[in-house]
Amino acid sequence: MLKITNLQARVAGGKQILNGVNLEVRPGEVHAIMGPNGSGKSTLAHVLAGREGYEIIGGTVEFRGQDLLALAPEERARAGVFLAFQYPVEIPGVSNMFFLRTALNEIRRHRGEEELDAMDFLALVKKKMKIVDIDEALLKRPVNAGFSGGEKKRNEIFQLAVLEPALAILDETDSGLDIDALKTVAWGVNAMRSPERAIVMVTHYQRLLEYIVPDRVHVLAGGRILRSGGKDLALHLEEQGYKWVKDETAGVR
Amino acid sequence: MIARTEALAGAAQGAEPGGKAFSAFLAARRGQDPDWLAEARADAFARFSERGYPSRRDEDWKYTSVEAIAATEFAAAPRPNPAALSPWLELRGAGAPLRVVLVNGRFERALSSLEALPAGLTVSSLKEALAADAEGARTLLLASRPAEDAFTALNTAFCEDAVLIRAAPGAAVGPPLEVLNLATTARAPFALRPRVALALGPGARLTLLDCHAGCRDDDVYFSNALLDADLGPGALLEHVRVEEEARSAFHVSACRVSAAAGAAYESTFITLGGRLARNSLHVVLAREEARCDLRGLYCVAGEQHADHHTFIDHAAPKTTSRERYKGVLDGQAQGVFCGRILVRPGAQKTSAEQSNDNLLLAREAAAHSTPQLEIYADDVQCRHGSTVGQLDEEMLYYIRSRGIDREAARGLLTYAFGNEVIGQIGFAPLRERLSRRLLEATGAARGQKE
């Protein structure tokens, strides 16, 4: 579904952050990308989502046979890519419901599907609300405005549930969550697992992986994937910390 | 421009209302105006004649030229058949069950819905008020006011009618009262001078939906509107003002509010129409613990010019003002905001906050934002801030990452920016109509199939 080959990127006019990332994700798989701060995890997530301000220096990203890097952010979303933001953006003045319905209908239109009217959309929302245990009052409020950290993360997963992308990228979805909120969010993500959908989790801590068990774990450091393995690799990281990563990176250089 | 050429042809010294026009007007009013009103008109006209229209050399008019108004000869407002106006009332009104309709500045009882006035509320036309209680009408209409200028003087000199509103002490009027000012279509430019005088007794509460609208966008007229409000101790006035004049119209208004001890004035000014719109809002917090909360949104495009001058006079201790105006400027539109806050000597424990945020959607659009704080007391808290900027790139990216293209994302954010102000309007039918209008104007309506 997603094939990243030797991807190199830098902040426009600035520092190179990705130094040749290789990653292949198949439908139905859950991958975790772990790494110390500054390893390039979030950059990778945003380069995949299409944020402006990065320059691709080399490599390719293929998503369901398409050149992902050639697409605008909205085209990627319509093609089935979803990024759950580490810091979801507040949009005062637009209700969550309104925003999400606009997004869903935009995506449906591009898929050649019928747009949902207010009634049908509400029915869909009621169904999806249960997945992340989100309060209906929150949906009527402006997007993320004044939400607590936990509410924002839950709202991201709620959007994921409504938009049903083929590939979900979760950027530090566990950060800032207490254990109950983490469990709720994890439950929501697990409910979205399916043989047709792939999930890529970017995280600093192993904690999230206790609740969302990955098929593959990758360690990203210095802008490239240093090691890949099964879910046990995360446990190894938990015990050893990232010190060995730093040592190995230093060795490589 | 067309109007201007005609006007110049018609009058050698520009087209300011001259003595002849005023004499003719007074003559026509004979039998309707008591002496004191005729005298007040003469005084006002003399004040206007002395100084004429303001020019851009006047500090208060630095960014707004009224040359086009001064150069146009405005005829008396036409008297259309009221029955033909019903469709416009539904389109332009606020949808309140309690409604006064003014057509071209004249109170039209037949079009108004005032049968079910709540206890403690009286609403009358100038004629009715003069017949019922001439002295009361005089006090309400002509109480001495600050902020007299050329335009308030012109209104006093030439207004043909007025709406006098009183709420008795303690009257908590539940349903909002709408005053819909409609300007109609005419062959030649005309002036209308809507006037509202309002007094809330101690502890009274009222919501006023003050709508100003035209019919067709190419109608040329000049609305010279004036609203005076006296709030008794502990009274609360919620004032929603919606300006949706024709795109070729001129709208110059003044609102003068005086708040007694513990009284509150809450206003939301929405300015969408007119080729030139200038709204002056003057609030005197006259006694302790009076407060005001002023919100505003001007959303203009093309060659429109929207100017808001507000003046909050903290004349007593422990008075509070909050002010938040926003502007959306597209095309070559110009937005002007001047927010003056005066804290008088002795007005200790005053708290004042002001902000003005402008969104520029096009390169040729411009915003002029001028806060003016004059503080003569030492124990006060005052804050102000103003911004002029473009849409937030981080927000655009977030929205696009959900499948919405850049143009639609811009529309959505513009809608969001403006709708924050509209969302403060408590009366749902009006709030929803304005939201819808903004939604369509910004293109954010896409994806919202009914």
XYZ file of C-alpha atoms in Angstrom, chain A residues 46-154:
109
model
C 4.179 15.476 7.726
C 6.134 14.777 4.550
C 3.680 11.937 3.923
C 0.701 14.221 4.609
C 2.092 16.928 2.331
C 2.951 19.807 4.604
C 4.558 22.727 2.813
C 7.967 23.857 3.920
C 9.853 20.651 3.254
C 12.012 19.964 0.260
C 12.250 16.444 -1.058
C 15.856 15.926 -2.076
C 15.620 12.328 -3.138
C 13.684 9.088 -3.049
C 10.103 8.146 -3.796
C 6.856 7.450 -1.993
C 4.360 5.227 -3.693
C 0.845 4.968 -2.286
C -1.524 2.476 -3.925
C 0.439 2.813 -7.128
C 0.406 6.628 -7.110
C 3.322 9.014 -6.671
C 2.237 10.428 -3.304
C 4.773 13.253 -3.289
C 3.274 14.739 -6.445
C -0.084 15.291 -4.733
C -1.385 18.295 -2.758
C -2.359 17.596 0.859
C -6.070 17.486 -0.001
C -5.417 15.077 -2.877
C -3.559 12.759 -0.547
C -6.477 12.848 1.891
C -8.889 12.042 -0.932
C -6.635 9.219 -2.062
C -6.926 7.724 1.415
C -4.142 9.152 3.599
C -5.017 10.493 7.040
C -2.666 12.098 9.539
C -3.712 12.364 13.174
C -1.818 15.452 14.303
C 0.364 15.563 17.360
C -0.879 19.111 17.912
C -4.338 19.323 16.381
C -5.013 22.835 15.145
C -7.745 24.931 16.739
C -10.238 26.481 14.328
C -12.459 28.898 16.226
C -15.754 29.592 14.505
C -16.212 26.287 12.646
C -18.071 23.560 14.447
C -16.612 20.101 14.460
C -19.707 18.719 12.774
C -19.589 21.292 10.005
C -15.891 20.764 9.396
C -16.132 17.019 9.300
C -19.143 16.977 7.031
C -17.382 19.287 4.590
C -14.327 17.033 4.653
C -16.274 13.810 4.283
C -18.378 15.148 1.423
C -15.270 16.452 -0.317
C -13.720 12.994 -0.087
C -16.927 11.246 -1.116
C -17.321 13.536 -4.107
C -13.858 12.650 -5.312
C -14.604 8.979 -4.873
C -17.715 9.443 -7.005
C -19.979 8.763 -4.060
C -23.148 10.599 -3.143
C -22.710 13.466 -0.657
C -24.343 12.937 2.699
C -27.130 15.260 3.747
C -27.417 16.542 7.303
C -29.609 13.640 8.443
C -27.456 10.863 7.040
C -24.336 12.526 8.330
C -25.790 12.744 11.809
C -26.651 9.063 11.743
C -23.073 8.249 10.730
C -21.671 10.475 13.459
C -23.818 8.831 16.124
C -22.425 5.483 15.109
C -18.804 6.646 15.087
C -19.095 8.522 18.356
C -19.241 5.258 20.214
C -15.864 4.198 18.852
C -13.952 6.907 20.683
C -16.495 7.678 23.380
C -16.635 11.319 22.365
C -19.200 13.644 23.887
C -21.840 14.990 21.512
C -21.402 18.467 22.998
C -17.811 18.413 21.787
C -18.963 17.899 18.221
C -21.017 21.054 18.276
C -18.127 23.110 19.535
C -15.576 24.769 17.245
C -12.880 22.411 15.989
C -10.439 21.768 18.836
C -10.962 25.245 20.266
C -10.528 25.121 24.012
C -10.381 21.313 23.976
C -8.198 19.610 26.546
C -5.199 17.676 25.254
C -7.120 14.420 25.621
C -10.179 15.799 23.853
C -8.063 16.929 20.931
C -6.500 13.498 20.505
C -9.850 11.811 20.806
